[in-house]
Coordinates of C-alpha atoms and ligand atoms in Angstrom, one line a residue:
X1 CA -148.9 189.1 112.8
X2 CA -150.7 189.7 116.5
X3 CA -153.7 187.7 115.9
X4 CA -153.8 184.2 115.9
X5 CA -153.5 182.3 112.7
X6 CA -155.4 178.3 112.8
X7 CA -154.6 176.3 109.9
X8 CA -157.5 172.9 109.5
X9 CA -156.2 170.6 106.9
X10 CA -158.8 168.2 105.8
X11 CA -157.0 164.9 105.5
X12 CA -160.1 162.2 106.4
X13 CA -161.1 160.9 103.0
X14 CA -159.7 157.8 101.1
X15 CA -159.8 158.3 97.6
X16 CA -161.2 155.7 95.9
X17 CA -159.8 156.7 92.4
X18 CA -156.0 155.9 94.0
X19 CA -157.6 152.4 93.1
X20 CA -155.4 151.3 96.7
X21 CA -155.1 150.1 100.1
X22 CA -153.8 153.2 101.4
X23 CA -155.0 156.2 102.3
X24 CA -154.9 159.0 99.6
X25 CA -152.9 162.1 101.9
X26 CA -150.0 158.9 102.4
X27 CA -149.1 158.5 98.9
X28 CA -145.7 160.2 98.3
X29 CA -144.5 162.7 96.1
X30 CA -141.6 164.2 95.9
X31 CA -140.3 161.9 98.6
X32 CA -142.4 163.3 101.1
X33 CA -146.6 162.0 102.1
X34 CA -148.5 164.7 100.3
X35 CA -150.1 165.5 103.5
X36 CA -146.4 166.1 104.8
X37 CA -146.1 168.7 102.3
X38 CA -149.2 170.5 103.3
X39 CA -148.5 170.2 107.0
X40 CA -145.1 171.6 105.9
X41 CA -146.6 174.6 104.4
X42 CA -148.9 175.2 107.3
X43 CA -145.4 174.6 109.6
X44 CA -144.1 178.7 107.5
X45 CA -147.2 180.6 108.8
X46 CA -147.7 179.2 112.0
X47 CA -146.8 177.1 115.3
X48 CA -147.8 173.7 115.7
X49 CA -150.3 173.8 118.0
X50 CA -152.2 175.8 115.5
X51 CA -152.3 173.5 113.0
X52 CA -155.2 170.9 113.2
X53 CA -155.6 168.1 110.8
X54 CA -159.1 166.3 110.4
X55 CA -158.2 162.1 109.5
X56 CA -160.5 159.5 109.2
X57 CA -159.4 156.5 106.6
X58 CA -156.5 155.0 108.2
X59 CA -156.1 158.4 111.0
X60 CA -153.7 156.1 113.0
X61 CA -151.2 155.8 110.0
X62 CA -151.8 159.4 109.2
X63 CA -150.9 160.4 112.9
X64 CA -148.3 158.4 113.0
X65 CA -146.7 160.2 109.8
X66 CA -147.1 163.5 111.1
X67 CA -146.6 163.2 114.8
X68 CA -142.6 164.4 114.6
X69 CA -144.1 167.6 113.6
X70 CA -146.3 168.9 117.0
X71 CA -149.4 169.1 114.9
X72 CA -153.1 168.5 116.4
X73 CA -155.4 166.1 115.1
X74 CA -159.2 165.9 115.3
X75 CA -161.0 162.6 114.8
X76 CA -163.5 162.6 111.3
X77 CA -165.6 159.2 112.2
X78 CA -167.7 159.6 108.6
X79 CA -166.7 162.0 106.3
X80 CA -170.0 163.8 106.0
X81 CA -168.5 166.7 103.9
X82 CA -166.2 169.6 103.8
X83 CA -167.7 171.5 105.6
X84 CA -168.6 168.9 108.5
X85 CA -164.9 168.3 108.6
X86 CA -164.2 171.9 109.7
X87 CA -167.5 172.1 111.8
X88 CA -165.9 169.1 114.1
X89 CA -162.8 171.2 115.2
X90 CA -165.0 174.1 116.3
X91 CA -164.1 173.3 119.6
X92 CA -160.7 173.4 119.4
X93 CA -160.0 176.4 117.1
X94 CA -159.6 179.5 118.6
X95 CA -163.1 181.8 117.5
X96 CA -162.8 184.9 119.3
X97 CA -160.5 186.7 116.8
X98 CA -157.9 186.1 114.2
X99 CA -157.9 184.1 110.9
X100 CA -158.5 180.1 110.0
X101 CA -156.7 179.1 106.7
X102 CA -158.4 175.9 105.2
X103 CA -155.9 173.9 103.0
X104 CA -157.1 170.2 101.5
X105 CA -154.8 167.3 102.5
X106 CA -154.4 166.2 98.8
X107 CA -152.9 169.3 97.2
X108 CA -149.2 169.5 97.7
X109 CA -148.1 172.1 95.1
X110 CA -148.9 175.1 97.3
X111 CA -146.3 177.3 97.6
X112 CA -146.2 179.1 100.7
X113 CA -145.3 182.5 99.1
X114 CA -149.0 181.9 97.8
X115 CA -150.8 181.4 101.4
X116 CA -149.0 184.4 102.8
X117 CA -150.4 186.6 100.1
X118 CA -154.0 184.7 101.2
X119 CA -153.7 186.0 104.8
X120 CA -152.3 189.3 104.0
X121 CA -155.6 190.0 101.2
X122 CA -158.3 189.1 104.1
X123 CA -156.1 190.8 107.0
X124 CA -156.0 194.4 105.1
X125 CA -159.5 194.0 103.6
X126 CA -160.8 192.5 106.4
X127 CA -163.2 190.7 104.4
X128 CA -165.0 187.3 106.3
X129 CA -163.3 185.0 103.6
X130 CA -160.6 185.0 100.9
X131 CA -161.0 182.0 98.2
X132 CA -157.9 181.0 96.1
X133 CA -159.3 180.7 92.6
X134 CA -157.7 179.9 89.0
X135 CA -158.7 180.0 85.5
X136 CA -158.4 176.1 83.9
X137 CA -159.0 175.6 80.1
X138 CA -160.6 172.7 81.4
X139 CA -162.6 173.2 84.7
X140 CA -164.5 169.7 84.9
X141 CA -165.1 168.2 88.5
X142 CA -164.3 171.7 90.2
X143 CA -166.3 174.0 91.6
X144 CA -167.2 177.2 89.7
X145 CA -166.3 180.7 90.8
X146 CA -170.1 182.7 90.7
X147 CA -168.9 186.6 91.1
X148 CA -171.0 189.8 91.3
X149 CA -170.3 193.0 89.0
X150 CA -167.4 194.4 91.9
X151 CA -165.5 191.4 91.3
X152 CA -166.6 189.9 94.9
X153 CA -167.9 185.9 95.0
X154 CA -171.0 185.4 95.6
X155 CA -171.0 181.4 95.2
X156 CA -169.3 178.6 94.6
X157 CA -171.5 176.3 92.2
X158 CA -170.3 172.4 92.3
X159 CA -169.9 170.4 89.0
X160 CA -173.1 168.6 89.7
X161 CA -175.3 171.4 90.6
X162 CA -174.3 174.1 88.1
X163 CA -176.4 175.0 85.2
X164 CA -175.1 174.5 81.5
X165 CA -174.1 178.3 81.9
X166 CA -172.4 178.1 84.9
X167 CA -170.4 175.0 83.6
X168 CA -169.1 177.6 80.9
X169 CA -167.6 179.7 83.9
X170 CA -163.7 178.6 83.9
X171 CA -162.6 180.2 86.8
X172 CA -162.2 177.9 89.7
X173 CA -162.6 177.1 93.1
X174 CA -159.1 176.0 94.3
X175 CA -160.7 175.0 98.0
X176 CA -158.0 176.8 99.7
X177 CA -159.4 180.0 102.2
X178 CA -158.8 182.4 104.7
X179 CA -161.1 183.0 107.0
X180 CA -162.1 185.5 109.6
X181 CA -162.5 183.1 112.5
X182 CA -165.4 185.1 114.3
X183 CA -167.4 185.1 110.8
X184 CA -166.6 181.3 110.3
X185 CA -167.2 180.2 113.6
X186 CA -170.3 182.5 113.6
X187 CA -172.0 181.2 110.0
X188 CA -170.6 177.6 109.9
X189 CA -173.9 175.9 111.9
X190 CA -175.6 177.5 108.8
X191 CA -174.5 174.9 106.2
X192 CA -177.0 172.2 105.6
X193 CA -176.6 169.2 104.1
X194 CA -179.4 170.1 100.9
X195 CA -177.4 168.5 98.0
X196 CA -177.9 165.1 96.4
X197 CA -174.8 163.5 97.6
X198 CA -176.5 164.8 101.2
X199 CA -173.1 166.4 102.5
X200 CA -172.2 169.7 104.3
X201 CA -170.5 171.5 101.9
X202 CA -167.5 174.3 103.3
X203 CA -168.2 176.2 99.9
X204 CA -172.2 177.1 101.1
X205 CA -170.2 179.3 103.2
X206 CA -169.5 181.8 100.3
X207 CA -173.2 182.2 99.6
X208 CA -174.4 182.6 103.7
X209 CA -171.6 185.0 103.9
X210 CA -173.0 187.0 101.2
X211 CA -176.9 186.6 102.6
X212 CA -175.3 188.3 106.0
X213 CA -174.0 191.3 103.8
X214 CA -170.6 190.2 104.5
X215 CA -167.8 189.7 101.8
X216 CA -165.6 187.0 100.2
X217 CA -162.6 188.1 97.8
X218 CA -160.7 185.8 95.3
X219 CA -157.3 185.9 95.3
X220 CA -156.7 184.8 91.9
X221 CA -153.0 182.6 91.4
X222 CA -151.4 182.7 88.0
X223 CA -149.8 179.5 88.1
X224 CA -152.5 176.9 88.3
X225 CA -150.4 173.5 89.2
X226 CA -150.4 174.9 92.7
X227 CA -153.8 173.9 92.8
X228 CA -153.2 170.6 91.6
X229 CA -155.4 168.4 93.9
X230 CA -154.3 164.4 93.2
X231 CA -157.0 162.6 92.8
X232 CA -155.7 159.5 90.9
X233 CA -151.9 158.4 90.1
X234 CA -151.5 159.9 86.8
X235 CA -151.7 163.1 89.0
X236 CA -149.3 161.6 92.1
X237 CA -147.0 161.1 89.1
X238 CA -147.6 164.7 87.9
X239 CA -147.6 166.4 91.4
X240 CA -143.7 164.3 91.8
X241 CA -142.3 165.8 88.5
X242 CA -143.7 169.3 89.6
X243 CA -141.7 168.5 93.1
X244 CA -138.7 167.6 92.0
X245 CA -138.4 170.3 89.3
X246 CA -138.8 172.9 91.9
X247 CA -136.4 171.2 94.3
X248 CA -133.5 171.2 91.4
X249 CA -134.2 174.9 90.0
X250 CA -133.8 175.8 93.6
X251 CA -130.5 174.0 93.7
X252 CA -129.2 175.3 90.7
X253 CA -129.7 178.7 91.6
X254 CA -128.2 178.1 94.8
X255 CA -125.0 177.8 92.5
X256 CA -125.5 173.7 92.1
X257 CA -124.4 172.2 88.5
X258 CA -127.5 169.7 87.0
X259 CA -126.6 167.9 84.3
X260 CA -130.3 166.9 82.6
X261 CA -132.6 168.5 85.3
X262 CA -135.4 166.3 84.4
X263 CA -133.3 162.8 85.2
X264 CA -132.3 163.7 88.4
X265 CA -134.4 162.9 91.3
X266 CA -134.0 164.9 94.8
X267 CA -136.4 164.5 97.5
X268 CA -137.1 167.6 99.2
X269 CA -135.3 167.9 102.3
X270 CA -132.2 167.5 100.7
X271 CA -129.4 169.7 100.9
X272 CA -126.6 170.3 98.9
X273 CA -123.4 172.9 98.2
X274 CA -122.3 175.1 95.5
X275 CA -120.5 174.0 92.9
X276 CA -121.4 170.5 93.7
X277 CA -122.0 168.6 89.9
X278 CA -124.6 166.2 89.7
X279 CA -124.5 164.1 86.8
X280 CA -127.6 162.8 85.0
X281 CA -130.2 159.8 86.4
X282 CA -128.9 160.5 90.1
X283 CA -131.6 160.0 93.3
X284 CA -130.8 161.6 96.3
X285 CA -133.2 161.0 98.7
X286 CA -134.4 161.2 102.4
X287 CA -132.5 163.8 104.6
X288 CA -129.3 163.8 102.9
X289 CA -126.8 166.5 103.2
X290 CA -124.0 166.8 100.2
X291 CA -121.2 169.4 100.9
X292 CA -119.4 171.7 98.6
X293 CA -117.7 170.9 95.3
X294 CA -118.2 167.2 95.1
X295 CA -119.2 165.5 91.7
X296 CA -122.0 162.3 91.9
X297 CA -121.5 160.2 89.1
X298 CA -124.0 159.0 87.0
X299 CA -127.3 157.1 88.3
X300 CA -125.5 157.2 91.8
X301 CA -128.2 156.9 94.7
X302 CA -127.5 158.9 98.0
X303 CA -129.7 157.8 100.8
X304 CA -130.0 159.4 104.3
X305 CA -126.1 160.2 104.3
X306 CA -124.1 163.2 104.8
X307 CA -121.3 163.4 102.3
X308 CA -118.6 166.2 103.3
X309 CA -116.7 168.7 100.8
X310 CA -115.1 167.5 97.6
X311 CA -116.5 164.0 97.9
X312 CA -116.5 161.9 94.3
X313 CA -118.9 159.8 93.6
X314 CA -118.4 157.7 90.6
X315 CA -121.1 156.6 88.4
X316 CA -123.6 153.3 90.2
X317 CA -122.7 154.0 93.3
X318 CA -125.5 153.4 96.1
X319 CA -124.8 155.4 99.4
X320 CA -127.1 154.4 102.5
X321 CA -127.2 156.1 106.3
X322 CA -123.7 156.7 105.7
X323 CA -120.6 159.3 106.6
X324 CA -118.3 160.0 104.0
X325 CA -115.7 162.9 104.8
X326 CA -113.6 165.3 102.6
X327 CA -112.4 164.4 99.9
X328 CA -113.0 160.5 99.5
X329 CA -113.8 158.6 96.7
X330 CA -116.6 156.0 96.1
X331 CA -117.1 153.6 93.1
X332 CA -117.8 153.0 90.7
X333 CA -120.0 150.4 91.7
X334 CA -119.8 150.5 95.2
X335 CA -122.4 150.3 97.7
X336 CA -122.0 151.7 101.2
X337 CA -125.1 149.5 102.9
X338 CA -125.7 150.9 106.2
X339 CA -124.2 153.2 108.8
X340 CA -120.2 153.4 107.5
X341 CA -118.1 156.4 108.4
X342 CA -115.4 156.8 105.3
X343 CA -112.5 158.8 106.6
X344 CA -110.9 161.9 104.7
X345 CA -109.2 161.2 101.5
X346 CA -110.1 157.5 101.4
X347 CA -110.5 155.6 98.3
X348 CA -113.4 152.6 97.9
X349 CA -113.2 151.5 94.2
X350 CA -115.8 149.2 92.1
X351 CA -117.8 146.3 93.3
X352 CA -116.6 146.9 97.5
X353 CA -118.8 146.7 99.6
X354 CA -119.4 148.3 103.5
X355 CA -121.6 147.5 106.2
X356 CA -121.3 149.3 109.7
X357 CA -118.0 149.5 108.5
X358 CA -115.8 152.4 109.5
X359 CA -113.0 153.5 107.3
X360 CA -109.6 155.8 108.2
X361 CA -108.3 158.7 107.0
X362 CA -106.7 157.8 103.2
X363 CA -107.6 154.0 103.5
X364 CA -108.3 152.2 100.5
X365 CA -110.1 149.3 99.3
X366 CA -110.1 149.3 95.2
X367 CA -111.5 146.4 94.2
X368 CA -114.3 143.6 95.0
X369 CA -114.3 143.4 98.5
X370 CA -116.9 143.1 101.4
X371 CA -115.9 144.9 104.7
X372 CA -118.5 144.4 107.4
X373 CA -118.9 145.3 111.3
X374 CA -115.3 146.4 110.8
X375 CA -113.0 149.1 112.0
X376 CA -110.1 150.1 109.7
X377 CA -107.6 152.8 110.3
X378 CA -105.9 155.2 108.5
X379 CA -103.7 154.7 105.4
X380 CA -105.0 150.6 105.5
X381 CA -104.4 149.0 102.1
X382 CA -107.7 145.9 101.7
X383 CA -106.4 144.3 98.4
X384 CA -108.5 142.8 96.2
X385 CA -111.0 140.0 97.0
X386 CA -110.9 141.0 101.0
X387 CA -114.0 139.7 102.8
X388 CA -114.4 140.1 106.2
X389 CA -116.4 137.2 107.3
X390 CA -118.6 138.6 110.1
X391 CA -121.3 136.1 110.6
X392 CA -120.7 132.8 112.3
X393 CA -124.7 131.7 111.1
X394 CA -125.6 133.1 114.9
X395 CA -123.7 136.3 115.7
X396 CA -122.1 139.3 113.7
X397 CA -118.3 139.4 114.8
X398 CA -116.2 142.3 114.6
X399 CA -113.1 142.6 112.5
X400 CA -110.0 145.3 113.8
X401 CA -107.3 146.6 111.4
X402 CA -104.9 148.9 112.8
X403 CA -103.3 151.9 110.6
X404 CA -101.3 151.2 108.1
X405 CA -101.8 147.6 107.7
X406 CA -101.4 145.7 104.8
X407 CA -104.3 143.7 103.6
X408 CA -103.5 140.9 100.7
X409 CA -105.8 140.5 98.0
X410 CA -107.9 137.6 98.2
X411 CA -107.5 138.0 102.0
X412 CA -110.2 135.9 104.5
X413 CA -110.5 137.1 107.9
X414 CA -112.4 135.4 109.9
X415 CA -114.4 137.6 112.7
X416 CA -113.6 138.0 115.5
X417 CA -110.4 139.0 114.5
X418 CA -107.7 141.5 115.2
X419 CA -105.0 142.9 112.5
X420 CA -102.3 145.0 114.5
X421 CA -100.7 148.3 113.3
X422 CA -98.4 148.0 110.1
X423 CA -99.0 144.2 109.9
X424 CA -99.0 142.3 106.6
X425 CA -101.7 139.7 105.6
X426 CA -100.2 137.6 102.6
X427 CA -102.9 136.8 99.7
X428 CA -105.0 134.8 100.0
X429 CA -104.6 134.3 103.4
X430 CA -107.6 132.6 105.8
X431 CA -107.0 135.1 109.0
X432 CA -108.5 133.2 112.1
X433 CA -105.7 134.7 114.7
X434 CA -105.0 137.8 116.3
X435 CA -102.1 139.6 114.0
X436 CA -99.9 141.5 116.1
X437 CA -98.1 144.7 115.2
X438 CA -95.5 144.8 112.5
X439 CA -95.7 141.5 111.9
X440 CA -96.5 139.0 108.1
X441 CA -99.0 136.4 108.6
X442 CA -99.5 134.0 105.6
X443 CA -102.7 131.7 106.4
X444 CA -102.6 129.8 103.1
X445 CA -100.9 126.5 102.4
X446 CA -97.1 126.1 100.9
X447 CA -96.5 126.7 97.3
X448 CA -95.5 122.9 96.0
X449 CA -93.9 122.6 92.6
X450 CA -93.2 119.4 90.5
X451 CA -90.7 120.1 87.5
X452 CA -91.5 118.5 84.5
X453 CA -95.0 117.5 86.1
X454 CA -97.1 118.8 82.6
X455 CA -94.9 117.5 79.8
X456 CA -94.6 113.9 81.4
X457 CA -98.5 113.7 81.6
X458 CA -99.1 115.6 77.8
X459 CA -96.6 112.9 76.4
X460 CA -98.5 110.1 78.2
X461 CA -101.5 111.4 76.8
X462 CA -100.0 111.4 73.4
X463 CA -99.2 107.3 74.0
X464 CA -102.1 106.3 75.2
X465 CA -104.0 107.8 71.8
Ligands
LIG501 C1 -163.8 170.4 96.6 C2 -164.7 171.7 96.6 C3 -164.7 172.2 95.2 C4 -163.3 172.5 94.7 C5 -162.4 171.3 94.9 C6 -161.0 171.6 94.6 C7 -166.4 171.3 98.3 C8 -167.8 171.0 98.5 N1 -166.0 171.3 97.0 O1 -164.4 169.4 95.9 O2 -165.4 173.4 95.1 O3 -163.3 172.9 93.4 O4 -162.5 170.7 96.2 O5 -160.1 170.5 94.7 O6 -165.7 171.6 99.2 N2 -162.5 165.7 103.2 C9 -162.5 165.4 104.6 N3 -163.7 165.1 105.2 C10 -164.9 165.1 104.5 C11 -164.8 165.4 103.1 C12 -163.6 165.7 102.5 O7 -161.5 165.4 105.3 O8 -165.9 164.8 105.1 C13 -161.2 166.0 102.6 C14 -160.8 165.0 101.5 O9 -160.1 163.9 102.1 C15 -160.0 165.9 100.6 C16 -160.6 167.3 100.8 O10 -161.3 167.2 102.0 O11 -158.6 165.9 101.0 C17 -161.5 167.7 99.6 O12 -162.6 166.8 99.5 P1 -163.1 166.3 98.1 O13 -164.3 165.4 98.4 O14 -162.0 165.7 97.3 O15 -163.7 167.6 97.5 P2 -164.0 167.9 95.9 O16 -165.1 167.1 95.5 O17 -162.7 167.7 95.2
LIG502 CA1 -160.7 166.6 95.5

């Protein structure tokens, strides 16, 4: 497309029937703020700098939100209507030629597939506007579609101001339009504010159009929950299932195994190979990237990690801004806290847990452990009960265990602390020295035995009955 394409998203009301402190376009769904997913949308038809969102409630959070994305933002001090809202970017938008898509801040199921068909309608007809309607077995609260005998729209009649006939009309309008930007930019001073609620409504643009001889066109979508605009949490909740049923669909027919589909929940931005199997009640969430062929046990959660080929997950495992290489094997029951780098092939088994912990090639810690601000190398054995004890009450301490050492269970080593290649650690040893290479260190007191020690004291027992 040659001509420029502007996309205004209006994003500046609160939405009192969220019933919360925080502005309505911030609420998530589908891991992402629904105005994220809008922006998103906006981001497959055109650059950036062509995308301009109105805020207003809480515009610095809502800035802040979408800032990583190069998007513009115009300032909505009262939110004096629809139509105002687009009025106050006027200057900004580019009027001489091209098209202005208008998308609402609060409706996060539109697929993309959807707006290119919208710009494609009002480029070949070159009609002033194109209105994305639907047909709802129950149309209360919208506004009602108003067409002429050719099929063209000649208004768009709000809830409040529609006649008991026109309340009859179930087609819809979805508040989604393309715009020619000279016949927007043109008409738009033409909106007045002459309804009770005393706002500029964008949808008075349908009827000026039509006074000026011009046309708008619906463009009619099949599938109605892409117009889903969330107005209360019943719909967030909604608009999230909706989400994260497309996301898994996608998966699977990308060649990904779901076991129960509707238990599993995948933000978004999250990618994963074929022939990976997900087992039921798994999250996997934030921008987490899952390789080929690996198998995430049940009611695992995966958070901001990258998990290479043929990694196993078994079931209640938790996974957070972690590395975890080809291969290895977590849980069950483990939890990988916060930046860890699991080699190749390594094993961590139930109730271990890492912290900035980094883990060779085929190391393994089985069982009940915590392993924190420590390096471990390759082919390390952490026996049972291992805690590296990291924190002094000031400072985190590093631990050091060089490759192919041999870790005791029920082992205490006290950071800083440095465990040399090959080196043994007896059980339930306290480990407060350096450990050089090759050598055994037993940090636990002497085994003392007294024979006959428990009969003596039962038969005294017995006696002094
Ligand atoms: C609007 C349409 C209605 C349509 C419905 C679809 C108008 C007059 N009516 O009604 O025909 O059926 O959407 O959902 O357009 N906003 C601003 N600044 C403002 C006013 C609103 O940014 O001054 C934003 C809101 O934050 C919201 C969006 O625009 O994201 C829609 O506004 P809202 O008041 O919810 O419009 P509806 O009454 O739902
Ligand atoms: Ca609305």
């Amino acid at each position: 497309m040659s001509s420029p394409l502007s996309v205004i998203i209006l994003a500046a009301g609160l939405g009192t029937r969220m019933k919360s402190q925080k502005a309505k376009v911030l609420h998530r769904a589908g891991g992402k703020a629904l105005v994220e997913h809008v922006v998103d949308a906006a981001l497959k038809l055109t650059a950036a700098n062509n995308i301009f969102v109105v805020v207003g409630h809480q515009a610095e959070m809502v800035k802040a939100v979408l800032a990583p994305r190069g998007v513009r933002f115009v300032f909505q001090e009262q939110q004096k209507g629809t139509g105002h809202a687009v009025m106050i970017c006027a200057s900004q938008v580019p009027a001489q030629l091209g098209q202005v898509v208008v998308l609402y801040g609060d409706a996060p199921l539109l697929r993309v597939e959807t707006l290119r068909r919208l710009c494609q309608l009002q480029a070949e007809t070159g009609v002033a506007a194109v209105a994305i309607t639907t047909y709802l077995d129950d149309p209360t609260g919208y506004g009602r579609i108003v067409r002429n005998e050719q099929g063209d729209v000649l208004a768009v009649v709000e809830q409040k101001a529609a006649s008991s006939e026109q309340l009859q009309i179930r087609e819809i309008n979805a508040g989604i339009y393309c715009f020619s930007a000279p016949q927007l930019w043109k008409h738009l001073p033409e909106i007045q504010p002459n309804n009770p609620a005393g706002e500029y409504y964008l949808t008075d643009m349908v009827e000026i159009l039509n006074r000026v001889g011009e046309k708008v066109s619906p463009l009619v979508v099949e599938d109605s929950t892409e117009l889903l605009g969330i107005n209360n949490r019943i719909e967030l909740a909604e608009a999230d299932r909706i989400l994260r049923k497309r996301k898994a669909q996608e998966l699977m027919l990308a060649g990904v195994t779901i076991e129960k589909p509707d238990t599993v929940t995948i933000d978004l931005d999250v990618q994963i190979g074929a022939d990976t199997v997900i087992e039921p009640f798994v999250r996997i969430t934030g921008e987490t990237v899952i390789g080929s062929e690996c198998h995430l046990g049940a009611c695992s959660i995966i958070h901001s990690s990258k998990l290479e080929d043929q990694v196993q997950v078994l079931p209640f495992s938790m996974i957070s801004s972690s590395y975890v290489e080809t291969g290895a094997q977590i849980g069950p029951y483990a939890r990988l806290r916060l930046e860890n780098h699991v080699g190749a092939g390594a094993h961590i088994g139930n109730f271990v847990e890492l912290k900035k912990t980094r883990l060779g090639r085929g190391a393994k810690a089985q069982h009940l452990a915590y392993l924190g601000d420590s390096t471990i190398g390759a082919s390390v054995n952490i026996g049972a009960g291992t805690i590296t004890c990291n924190y002094d009450g000031r400072a985190k301490h590093p631990t050091k265990i060089g490759e192919g050492a041999f870790i005791g269970s029920n082992s205490t080593l006290v950071a800083p602390v440095e465990i040399g290649d090959g080196a043994y650690v007896g059980a339930g040893s306290v480990i407060t020295d350096e450990v050089p290479q090759d050598a055994l260190a037993l940090g636990r007191a002497r085994q003392v035995l007294k024979e006959g020690w428990a009969r003596k004291r039962r038969e005294a027992n017995v006696s002094s009955d």
